[in-house]
Amino acid sequence: MKNNTIISIQKESVLMMTEPKYDELEENNPHLDKDKPYPLSGLLVVDFTHVLSGPTCTRMLADAGARVIHIERKTGDDTRHMGPYIEDGSSEYFRICNAGKESIALDLKDPKDHALVEKMIAKADVVVENFRPGLMKRLGFGTDEMVKKYPKLIFASISGFGQYGPWSKQAAYDTIVQAVSGLMDATGTPDGKPTRVGTSVSDVVAGIMGYSADCTRCS
């Protein structure tokens, strides 16, 4: 993946594009029918999410009409390398979670890329991230700093155990949340061991709740 390459994820294909001019960003999802009304048309979302919970949230925002720009690491999102793969060699998992978005590969520790991201945030209506609490602040994009700088910005953080408190720094994969919540104890046979629900329901529900919260604040 070339530096700062934009990858437009569509239902039909993955289209490689050159970097757009961010000072001329149009706040409309370029993948949707311009003649149809969408509830979140005109909304610009900067998406720092990865894996499933966050991408579920931002995929729903894109489906509802928002323009979503997905920030990926230089090597691409981890799920680009997760099977199953479709005919063109791309990850079906990644495409399902990121359809309707645009992606840009950046190094957030690089001053030039950092400035580019801040430029996008300055024009954005919503920022969504699902890193471990504290990482965004260390990168210079902490919630308090960004909201103070851009008062109209909606900043959504998805994490397993909240942004504050004794458990906030704990890693929270779907299986961990299922176990801690007691869901695994209600799954499986009556005399068997706690069993994980087949799908990553905790991640999906977290994404849906994030989407609902964003829509509530937008309204």
mmCIF file of N, CA and C in Angstrom, residues 61-177:
data_model
loop_
_atom_site.group_PDB
_atom_site.id
_atom_site.type_symbol
_atom_site.label_atom_id
_atom_site.label_comp_id
_atom_site.label_asym_id
_atom_site.label_seq_id
_atom_site.Cartn_x
_atom_site.Cartn_y
_atom_site.Cartn_z
ATOM 1 N N LEU A 61 -22.817 4.082 10.176
ATOM 2 C CA LEU A 61 -22.848 5.514 9.874
ATOM 3 C C LEU A 61 -22.743 5.741 8.364
ATOM 4 N N ALA A 62 -21.869 4.967 7.712
ATOM 5 C CA ALA A 62 -21.718 5.078 6.258
ATOM 6 C C ALA A 62 -22.993 4.647 5.540
ATOM 7 N N ASP A 63 -23.598 3.558 6.014
ATOM 8 C CA ASP A 63 -24.844 3.081 5.403
ATOM 9 C C ASP A 63 -25.957 4.114 5.515
ATOM 10 N N ALA A 64 -25.898 4.928 6.578
ATOM 11 C CA ALA A 64 -26.934 5.943 6.800
ATOM 12 C C ALA A 64 -26.629 7.251 6.080
ATOM 13 N N GLY A 65 -25.545 7.280 5.299
ATOM 14 C CA GLY A 65 -25.279 8.446 4.472
ATOM 15 C C GLY A 65 -24.058 9.265 4.823
ATOM 16 N N ALA A 66 -23.417 8.992 5.971
ATOM 17 C CA ALA A 66 -22.244 9.768 6.365
ATOM 18 C C ALA A 66 -21.051 9.432 5.477
ATOM 19 N N ARG A 67 -20.175 10.391 5.273
ATOM 20 C CA ARG A 67 -18.902 10.120 4.608
ATOM 21 C C ARG A 67 -17.913 9.709 5.692
ATOM 22 N N VAL A 68 -17.380 8.509 5.582
ATOM 23 C CA VAL A 68 -16.492 7.954 6.601
ATOM 24 C C VAL A 68 -15.097 7.775 6.018
ATOM 25 N N ILE A 69 -14.106 8.415 6.647
ATOM 26 C CA ILE A 69 -12.714 8.253 6.244
ATOM 27 C C ILE A 69 -12.005 7.425 7.308
ATOM 28 N N HIS A 70 -11.593 6.248 6.934
ATOM 29 C CA HIS A 70 -11.008 5.260 7.838
ATOM 30 C C HIS A 70 -9.487 5.423 7.861
ATOM 31 N N ILE A 71 -8.934 5.708 9.042
ATOM 32 C CA ILE A 71 -7.490 5.858 9.204
ATOM 33 C C ILE A 71 -6.884 4.484 9.488
ATOM 34 N N GLU A 72 -5.993 4.030 8.624
ATOM 35 C CA GLU A 72 -5.329 2.744 8.819
ATOM 36 C C GLU A 72 -3.828 2.943 9.022
ATOM 37 N N ARG A 73 -3.192 1.962 9.644
ATOM 38 C CA ARG A 73 -1.741 1.986 9.772
ATOM 39 C C ARG A 73 -1.121 1.798 8.387
ATOM 40 N N LYS A 74 0.190 2.060 8.285
ATOM 41 C CA LYS A 74 0.861 1.984 6.985
ATOM 42 C C LYS A 74 0.730 0.611 6.335
ATOM 43 N N THR A 75 0.685 -0.432 7.142
ATOM 44 C CA THR A 75 0.575 -1.791 6.603
ATOM 45 C C THR A 75 -0.874 -2.202 6.372
ATOM 46 N N GLY A 76 -1.795 -1.312 6.670
ATOM 47 C CA GLY A 76 -3.208 -1.624 6.501
ATOM 48 C C GLY A 76 -3.813 -2.219 7.756
ATOM 49 N N ASP A 77 -5.110 -2.152 7.866
ATOM 50 C CA ASP A 77 -5.831 -2.738 8.997
ATOM 51 C C ASP A 77 -5.539 -4.237 9.082
ATOM 52 N N ASP A 78 -5.413 -4.744 10.318
ATOM 53 C CA ASP A 78 -5.110 -6.168 10.510
ATOM 54 C C ASP A 78 -6.099 -7.074 9.792
ATOM 55 N N THR A 79 -7.366 -6.659 9.747
ATOM 56 C CA THR A 79 -8.382 -7.534 9.163
ATOM 57 C C THR A 79 -8.280 -7.624 7.639
ATOM 58 N N ARG A 80 -7.441 -6.801 7.023
ATOM 59 C CA ARG A 80 -7.176 -6.972 5.594
ATOM 60 C C ARG A 80 -6.476 -8.310 5.328
ATOM 61 N N HIS A 81 -5.840 -8.827 6.380
ATOM 62 C CA HIS A 81 -5.057 -10.053 6.232
ATOM 63 C C HIS A 81 -5.756 -11.253 6.863
ATOM 64 N N MET A 82 -7.045 -11.117 7.114
ATOM 65 C CA MET A 82 -7.832 -12.205 7.690
ATOM 66 C C MET A 82 -8.772 -12.791 6.640
ATOM 67 N N GLY A 83 -8.764 -14.119 6.524
ATOM 68 C CA GLY A 83 -9.662 -14.781 5.583
ATOM 69 C C GLY A 83 -11.080 -14.856 6.137
ATOM 70 N N PRO A 84 -12.011 -15.326 5.309
ATOM 71 C CA PRO A 84 -11.807 -15.844 3.949
ATOM 72 C C PRO A 84 -11.570 -14.718 2.951
ATOM 73 N N TYR A 85 -10.923 -15.084 1.839
ATOM 74 C CA TYR A 85 -10.616 -14.117 0.794
ATOM 75 C C TYR A 85 -11.508 -14.355 -0.424
ATOM 76 N N ILE A 86 -11.847 -13.273 -1.101
ATOM 77 C CA ILE A 86 -12.685 -13.408 -2.291
ATOM 78 C C ILE A 86 -11.804 -13.431 -3.536
ATOM 79 N N GLU A 87 -12.409 -13.448 -4.709
ATOM 80 C CA GLU A 87 -11.684 -13.690 -5.957
ATOM 81 C C GLU A 87 -10.547 -12.712 -6.218
ATOM 82 N N ASP A 88 -10.717 -11.442 -5.835
ATOM 83 C CA ASP A 88 -9.649 -10.473 -6.107
ATOM 84 C C ASP A 88 -8.553 -10.484 -5.047
ATOM 85 N N GLY A 89 -8.646 -11.415 -4.078
ATOM 86 C CA GLY A 89 -7.619 -11.557 -3.054
ATOM 87 C C GLY A 89 -7.839 -10.718 -1.818
ATOM 88 N N SER A 90 -8.895 -9.925 -1.781
ATOM 89 C CA SER A 90 -9.161 -9.087 -0.612
ATOM 90 C C SER A 90 -9.950 -9.858 0.442
ATOM 91 N N SER A 91 -9.851 -9.388 1.678
ATOM 92 C CA SER A 91 -10.507 -10.049 2.805
ATOM 93 C C SER A 91 -12.004 -9.763 2.815
ATOM 94 N N GLU A 92 -12.791 -10.822 2.823
ATOM 95 C CA GLU A 92 -14.242 -10.650 2.900
ATOM 96 C C GLU A 92 -14.629 -10.027 4.236
ATOM 97 N N TYR A 93 -13.932 -10.421 5.304
ATOM 98 C CA TYR A 93 -14.177 -9.867 6.644
ATOM 99 C C TYR A 93 -14.004 -8.344 6.611
ATOM 100 N N PHE A 94 -12.869 -7.893 6.062
ATOM 101 C CA PHE A 94 -12.600 -6.457 6.018
ATOM 102 C C PHE A 94 -13.649 -5.725 5.190
ATOM 103 N N ARG A 95 -14.006 -6.280 4.060
ATOM 104 C CA ARG A 95 -14.958 -5.618 3.172
ATOM 105 C C ARG A 95 -16.336 -5.497 3.817
ATOM 106 N N ILE A 96 -16.764 -6.538 4.522
ATOM 107 C CA ILE A 96 -18.067 -6.482 5.185
ATOM 108 C C ILE A 96 -18.092 -5.376 6.238
ATOM 109 N N CYS A 97 -17.006 -5.268 7.009
ATOM 110 C CA CYS A 97 -16.964 -4.279 8.097
ATOM 111 C C CYS A 97 -16.711 -2.858 7.604
ATOM 112 N N ASN A 98 -16.179 -2.716 6.405
ATOM 113 C CA ASN A 98 -15.751 -1.391 5.961
ATOM 114 C C ASN A 98 -16.338 -0.948 4.626
ATOM 115 N N ALA A 99 -17.393 -1.616 4.190
ATOM 116 C CA ALA A 99 -18.051 -1.212 2.946
ATOM 117 C C ALA A 99 -18.571 0.216 3.061
ATOM 118 N N GLY A 100 -18.448 0.974 1.987
ATOM 119 C CA GLY A 100 -18.970 2.331 1.975
ATOM 120 C C GLY A 100 -18.053 3.374 2.572
ATOM 121 N N LYS A 101 -16.842 2.961 3.000
ATOM 122 C CA LYS A 101 -15.897 3.903 3.604
ATOM 123 C C LYS A 101 -14.760 4.202 2.629
ATOM 124 N N GLU A 102 -13.963 5.215 2.972
ATOM 125 C CA GLU A 102 -12.696 5.474 2.301
ATOM 126 C C GLU A 102 -11.600 5.272 3.339
ATOM 127 N N SER A 103 -10.472 4.722 2.922
ATOM 128 C CA SER A 103 -9.386 4.475 3.870
ATOM 129 C C SER A 103 -8.111 5.173 3.428
ATOM 130 N N ILE A 104 -7.345 5.620 4.406
ATOM 131 C CA ILE A 104 -6.053 6.233 4.112
ATOM 132 C C ILE A 104 -5.024 5.650 5.074
ATOM 133 N N ALA A 105 -3.870 5.239 4.536
ATOM 134 C CA ALA A 105 -2.811 4.623 5.338
ATOM 135 C C ALA A 105 -1.857 5.702 5.831
ATOM 136 N N LEU A 106 -1.773 5.854 7.152
ATOM 137 C CA LEU A 106 -0.960 6.910 7.748
ATOM 138 C C LEU A 106 -0.181 6.401 8.952
ATOM 139 N N ASP A 107 0.907 7.101 9.259
ATOM 140 C CA ASP A 107 1.666 6.866 10.485
ATOM 141 C C ASP A 107 1.346 8.026 11.423
ATOM 142 N N LEU A 108 0.567 7.770 12.446
ATOM 143 C CA LEU A 108 0.100 8.849 13.321
ATOM 144 C C LEU A 108 1.215 9.470 14.153
ATOM 145 N N LYS A 109 2.398 8.841 14.154
ATOM 146 C CA LYS A 109 3.542 9.406 14.869
ATOM 147 C C LYS A 109 4.403 10.277 13.955
ATOM 148 N N ASP A 110 4.090 10.265 12.679
ATOM 149 C CA ASP A 110 4.814 11.095 11.719
ATOM 150 C C ASP A 110 4.199 12.501 11.715
ATOM 151 N N PRO A 111 4.999 13.551 11.904
ATOM 152 C CA PRO A 111 4.452 14.912 12.001
ATOM 153 C C PRO A 111 3.571 15.311 10.814
ATOM 154 N N LYS A 112 3.977 14.935 9.612
ATOM 155 C CA LYS A 112 3.203 15.295 8.423
ATOM 156 C C LYS A 112 1.846 14.592 8.420
ATOM 157 N N ASP A 113 1.850 13.299 8.723
ATOM 158 C CA ASP A 113 0.594 12.549 8.762
ATOM 159 C C ASP A 113 -0.282 13.007 9.921
ATOM 160 N N HIS A 114 0.365 13.323 11.052
ATOM 161 C CA HIS A 114 -0.362 13.810 12.226
ATOM 162 C C HIS A 114 -1.107 15.099 11.882
ATOM 163 N N ALA A 115 -0.424 16.001 11.185
ATOM 164 C CA ALA A 115 -1.046 17.272 10.797
ATOM 165 C C ALA A 115 -2.203 17.043 9.830
ATOM 166 N N LEU A 116 -2.060 16.057 8.951
ATOM 167 C CA LEU A 116 -3.120 15.743 7.996
ATOM 168 C C LEU A 116 -4.371 15.242 8.712
ATOM 169 N N VAL A 117 -4.174 14.390 9.717
ATOM 170 C CA VAL A 117 -5.305 13.867 10.485
ATOM 171 C C VAL A 117 -6.003 14.991 11.249
ATOM 172 N N GLU A 118 -5.222 15.875 11.853
ATOM 173 C CA GLU A 118 -5.833 16.990 12.594
ATOM 174 C C GLU A 118 -6.635 17.882 11.650
ATOM 175 N N LYS A 119 -6.174 18.019 10.434
ATOM 176 C CA LYS A 119 -6.896 18.810 9.442
ATOM 177 C C LYS A 119 -8.248 18.173 9.136
ATOM 178 N N MET A 120 -8.260 16.847 9.071
ATOM 179 C CA MET A 120 -9.516 16.139 8.832
ATOM 180 C C MET A 120 -10.454 16.280 10.021
ATOM 181 N N ILE A 121 -9.898 16.141 11.240
ATOM 182 C CA ILE A 121 -10.720 16.250 12.444
ATOM 183 C C ILE A 121 -11.339 17.642 12.548
ATOM 184 N N ALA A 122 -10.590 18.657 12.147
ATOM 185 C CA ALA A 122 -11.097 20.033 12.209
ATOM 186 C C ALA A 122 -12.340 20.218 11.342
ATOM 187 N N LYS A 123 -12.459 19.417 10.278
ATOM 188 C CA LYS A 123 -13.619 19.523 9.393
ATOM 189 C C LYS A 123 -14.701 18.507 9.729
ATOM 190 N N ALA A 124 -14.380 17.561 10.621
ATOM 191 C CA ALA A 124 -15.287 16.440 10.900
ATOM 192 C C ALA A 124 -16.410 16.818 11.862
ATOM 193 N N ASP A 125 -17.478 16.042 11.782
ATOM 194 C CA ASP A 125 -18.580 16.138 12.737
ATOM 195 C C ASP A 125 -18.436 15.093 13.833
ATOM 196 N N VAL A 126 -17.863 13.939 13.468
ATOM 197 C CA VAL A 126 -17.766 12.805 14.391
ATOM 198 C C VAL A 126 -16.394 12.152 14.268
ATOM 199 N N VAL A 127 -15.833 11.770 15.413
ATOM 200 C CA VAL A 127 -14.638 10.920 15.471
ATOM 201 C C VAL A 127 -15.019 9.661 16.232
ATOM 202 N N VAL A 128 -14.640 8.501 15.711
ATOM 203 C CA VAL A 128 -14.907 7.232 16.393
ATOM 204 C C VAL A 128 -13.596 6.472 16.531
ATOM 205 N N GLU A 129 -13.321 5.944 17.729
ATOM 206 C CA GLU A 129 -12.120 5.136 17.945
ATOM 207 C C GLU A 129 -12.424 4.020 18.924
ATOM 208 N N ASN A 130 -11.687 2.916 18.801
ATOM 209 C CA ASN A 130 -11.853 1.824 19.761
ATOM 210 C C ASN A 130 -10.513 1.248 20.201
ATOM 211 N N PHE A 131 -9.532 2.156 20.374
ATOM 212 C CA PHE A 131 -8.248 1.757 20.938
ATOM 213 C C PHE A 131 -8.384 1.553 22.445
ATOM 214 N N ARG A 132 -7.352 0.982 23.042
ATOM 215 C CA ARG A 132 -7.333 0.891 24.496
ATOM 216 C C ARG A 132 -7.289 2.315 25.064
ATOM 217 N N PRO A 133 -8.050 2.602 26.133
ATOM 218 C CA PRO A 133 -8.094 3.955 26.682
ATOM 219 C C PRO A 133 -6.699 4.525 26.942
ATOM 220 N N GLY A 134 -6.497 5.756 26.539
ATOM 221 C CA GLY A 134 -5.223 6.435 26.746
ATOM 222 C C GLY A 134 -4.375 6.540 25.490
ATOM 223 N N LEU A 135 -4.585 5.641 24.534
ATOM 224 C CA LEU A 135 -3.746 5.649 23.333
ATOM 225 C C LEU A 135 -3.977 6.893 22.483
ATOM 226 N N MET A 136 -5.231 7.278 22.294
ATOM 227 C CA MET A 136 -5.510 8.463 21.483
ATOM 228 C C MET A 136 -4.876 9.713 22.091
ATOM 229 N N LYS A 137 -4.882 9.791 23.405
ATOM 230 C CA LYS A 137 -4.259 10.938 24.074
ATOM 231 C C LYS A 137 -2.759 10.945 23.836
ATOM 232 N N ARG A 138 -2.135 9.771 23.914
ATOM 233 C CA ARG A 138 -0.693 9.686 23.680
ATOM 234 C C ARG A 138 -0.335 10.050 22.236
ATOM 235 N N LEU A 139 -1.256 9.814 21.335
ATOM 236 C CA LEU A 139 -1.024 10.161 19.933
ATOM 237 C C LEU A 139 -1.304 11.634 19.642
ATOM 238 N N GLY A 140 -1.863 12.334 20.655
ATOM 239 C CA GLY A 140 -2.159 13.752 20.475
ATOM 240 C C GLY A 140 -3.570 14.046 20.016
ATOM 241 N N PHE A 141 -4.443 13.021 20.100
ATOM 242 C CA PHE A 141 -5.834 13.195 19.683
ATOM 243 C C PHE A 141 -6.797 12.806 20.803
ATOM 244 N N GLY A 142 -6.465 13.144 22.032
ATOM 245 C CA GLY A 142 -7.302 12.789 23.168
ATOM 246 C C GLY A 142 -8.670 13.453 23.114
ATOM 247 N N THR A 143 -9.650 12.796 23.724
ATOM 248 C CA THR A 143 -11.027 13.302 23.702
ATOM 249 C C THR A 143 -11.124 14.725 24.233
ATOM 250 N N ASP A 144 -10.594 14.955 25.435
ATOM 251 C CA ASP A 144 -10.714 16.273 26.065
ATOM 252 C C ASP A 144 -10.079 17.360 25.205
ATOM 253 N N GLU A 145 -8.886 17.065 24.670
ATOM 254 C CA GLU A 145 -8.184 18.057 23.863
ATOM 255 C C GLU A 145 -8.943 18.382 22.576
ATOM 256 N N MET A 146 -9.427 17.347 21.910
ATOM 257 C CA MET A 146 -10.106 17.553 20.628
ATOM 258 C C MET A 146 -11.459 18.257 20.797
ATOM 259 N N VAL A 147 -12.212 17.863 21.817
ATOM 260 C CA VAL A 147 -13.525 18.476 22.032
ATOM 261 C C VAL A 147 -13.374 19.936 22.470
ATOM 262 N N LYS A 148 -12.339 20.215 23.259
ATOM 263 C CA LYS A 148 -12.088 21.598 23.674
ATOM 264 C C LYS A 148 -11.689 22.448 22.466
ATOM 265 N N LYS A 149 -10.900 21.857 21.588
ATOM 266 C CA LYS A 149 -10.417 22.573 20.411
ATOM 267 C C LYS A 149 -11.514 22.740 19.362
ATOM 268 N N TYR A 150 -12.367 21.699 19.255
ATOM 269 C CA TYR A 150 -13.454 21.705 18.265
ATOM 270 C C TYR A 150 -14.766 21.402 18.994
ATOM 271 N N PRO A 151 -15.389 22.416 19.580
ATOM 272 C CA PRO A 151 -16.550 22.230 20.469
ATOM 273 C C PRO A 151 -17.732 21.478 19.857
ATOM 274 N N LYS A 152 -17.905 21.545 18.551
ATOM 275 C CA LYS A 152 -19.046 20.874 17.920
ATOM 276 C C LYS A 152 -18.769 19.405 17.601
ATOM 277 N N LEU A 153 -17.551 18.965 17.851
ATOM 278 C CA LEU A 153 -17.155 17.600 17.503
ATOM 279 C C LEU A 153 -17.793 16.572 18.433
ATOM 280 N N ILE A 154 -18.331 15.511 17.858
ATOM 281 C CA ILE A 154 -18.814 14.359 18.625
ATOM 282 C C ILE A 154 -17.696 13.328 18.627
ATOM 283 N N PHE A 155 -17.215 12.963 19.802
ATOM 284 C CA PHE A 155 -16.066 12.056 19.927
ATOM 285 C C PHE A 155 -16.536 10.780 20.618
ATOM 286 N N ALA A 156 -16.608 9.691 19.870
ATOM 287 C CA ALA A 156 -17.109 8.421 20.411
ATOM 288 C C ALA A 156 -15.956 7.452 20.636
ATOM 289 N N SER A 157 -15.823 6.966 21.870
ATOM 290 C CA SER A 157 -14.789 5.992 22.216
ATOM 291 C C SER A 157 -15.450 4.693 22.653
ATOM 292 N N ILE A 158 -15.107 3.600 21.984
ATOM 293 C CA ILE A 158 -15.653 2.281 22.313
ATOM 294 C C ILE A 158 -14.572 1.475 23.014
ATOM 295 N N SER A 159 -14.862 1.008 24.218
ATOM 296 C CA SER A 159 -13.895 0.193 24.964
ATOM 297 C C SER A 159 -14.650 -0.823 25.807
ATOM 298 N N GLY A 160 -13.934 -1.824 26.276
ATOM 299 C CA GLY A 160 -14.586 -2.901 27.018
ATOM 300 C C GLY A 160 -15.072 -2.501 28.394
ATOM 301 N N PHE A 161 -14.292 -1.676 29.091
ATOM 302 C CA PHE A 161 -14.599 -1.377 30.490
ATOM 303 C C PHE A 161 -14.587 0.117 30.784
ATOM 304 N N GLY A 162 -14.898 0.927 29.787
ATOM 305 C CA GLY A 162 -14.992 2.363 30.006
ATOM 306 C C GLY A 162 -13.648 3.062 29.893
ATOM 307 N N GLN A 163 -13.689 4.378 29.907
ATOM 308 C CA GLN A 163 -12.482 5.189 29.758
ATOM 309 C C GLN A 163 -11.790 5.484 31.079
ATOM 310 N N TYR A 164 -12.503 5.254 32.189
ATOM 311 C CA TYR A 164 -11.940 5.549 33.506
ATOM 312 C C TYR A 164 -12.224 4.383 34.444
ATOM 313 N N GLY A 165 -11.574 4.362 35.593
ATOM 314 C CA GLY A 165 -11.839 3.316 36.570
ATOM 315 C C GLY A 165 -10.778 2.227 36.573
ATOM 316 N N PRO A 166 -10.847 1.318 37.561
ATOM 317 C CA PRO A 166 -9.798 0.309 37.764
ATOM 318 C C PRO A 166 -9.647 -0.693 36.627
ATOM 319 N N TRP A 167 -10.685 -0.925 35.847
ATOM 320 C CA TRP A 167 -10.606 -1.912 34.765
ATOM 321 C C TRP A 167 -10.392 -1.278 33.388
ATOM 322 N N SER A 168 -10.304 0.027 33.337
ATOM 323 C CA SER A 168 -10.304 0.712 32.040
ATOM 324 C C SER A 168 -9.124 0.332 31.147
ATOM 325 N N LYS A 169 -7.994 -0.027 31.745
ATOM 326 C CA LYS A 169 -6.807 -0.343 30.950
ATOM 327 C C LYS A 169 -6.777 -1.795 30.487
ATOM 328 N N GLN A 170 -7.755 -2.583 30.913
ATOM 329 C CA GLN A 170 -7.771 -3.996 30.549
ATOM 330 C C GLN A 170 -8.119 -4.178 29.069
ATOM 331 N N ALA A 171 -7.413 -5.118 28.448
ATOM 332 C CA ALA A 171 -7.768 -5.475 27.070
ATOM 333 C C ALA A 171 -9.160 -6.099 27.083
ATOM 334 N N ALA A 172 -9.909 -5.909 26.024
ATOM 335 C CA ALA A 172 -11.302 -6.381 26.042
ATOM 336 C C ALA A 172 -11.703 -6.938 24.687
ATOM 337 N N TYR A 173 -11.267 -8.139 24.418
ATOM 338 C CA TYR A 173 -11.742 -8.819 23.216
ATOM 339 C C TYR A 173 -13.127 -9.388 23.492
ATOM 340 N N ASP A 174 -13.820 -9.741 22.434
ATOM 341 C CA ASP A 174 -15.199 -10.204 22.558
ATOM 342 C C ASP A 174 -15.343 -11.346 23.559
ATOM 343 N N THR A 175 -14.442 -12.318 23.498
ATOM 344 C CA THR A 175 -14.534 -13.477 24.395
ATOM 345 C C THR A 175 -14.412 -13.061 25.855
ATOM 346 N N ILE A 176 -13.542 -12.107 26.132
ATOM 347 C CA ILE A 176 -13.365 -11.622 27.506
ATOM 348 C C ILE A 176 -14.656 -10.981 28.007
ATOM 349 N N VAL A 177 -15.272 -10.155 27.189
ATOM 350 C CA VAL A 177 -16.512 -9.490 27.589
ATOM 351 C C VAL A 177 -17.628 -10.505 27.785
#
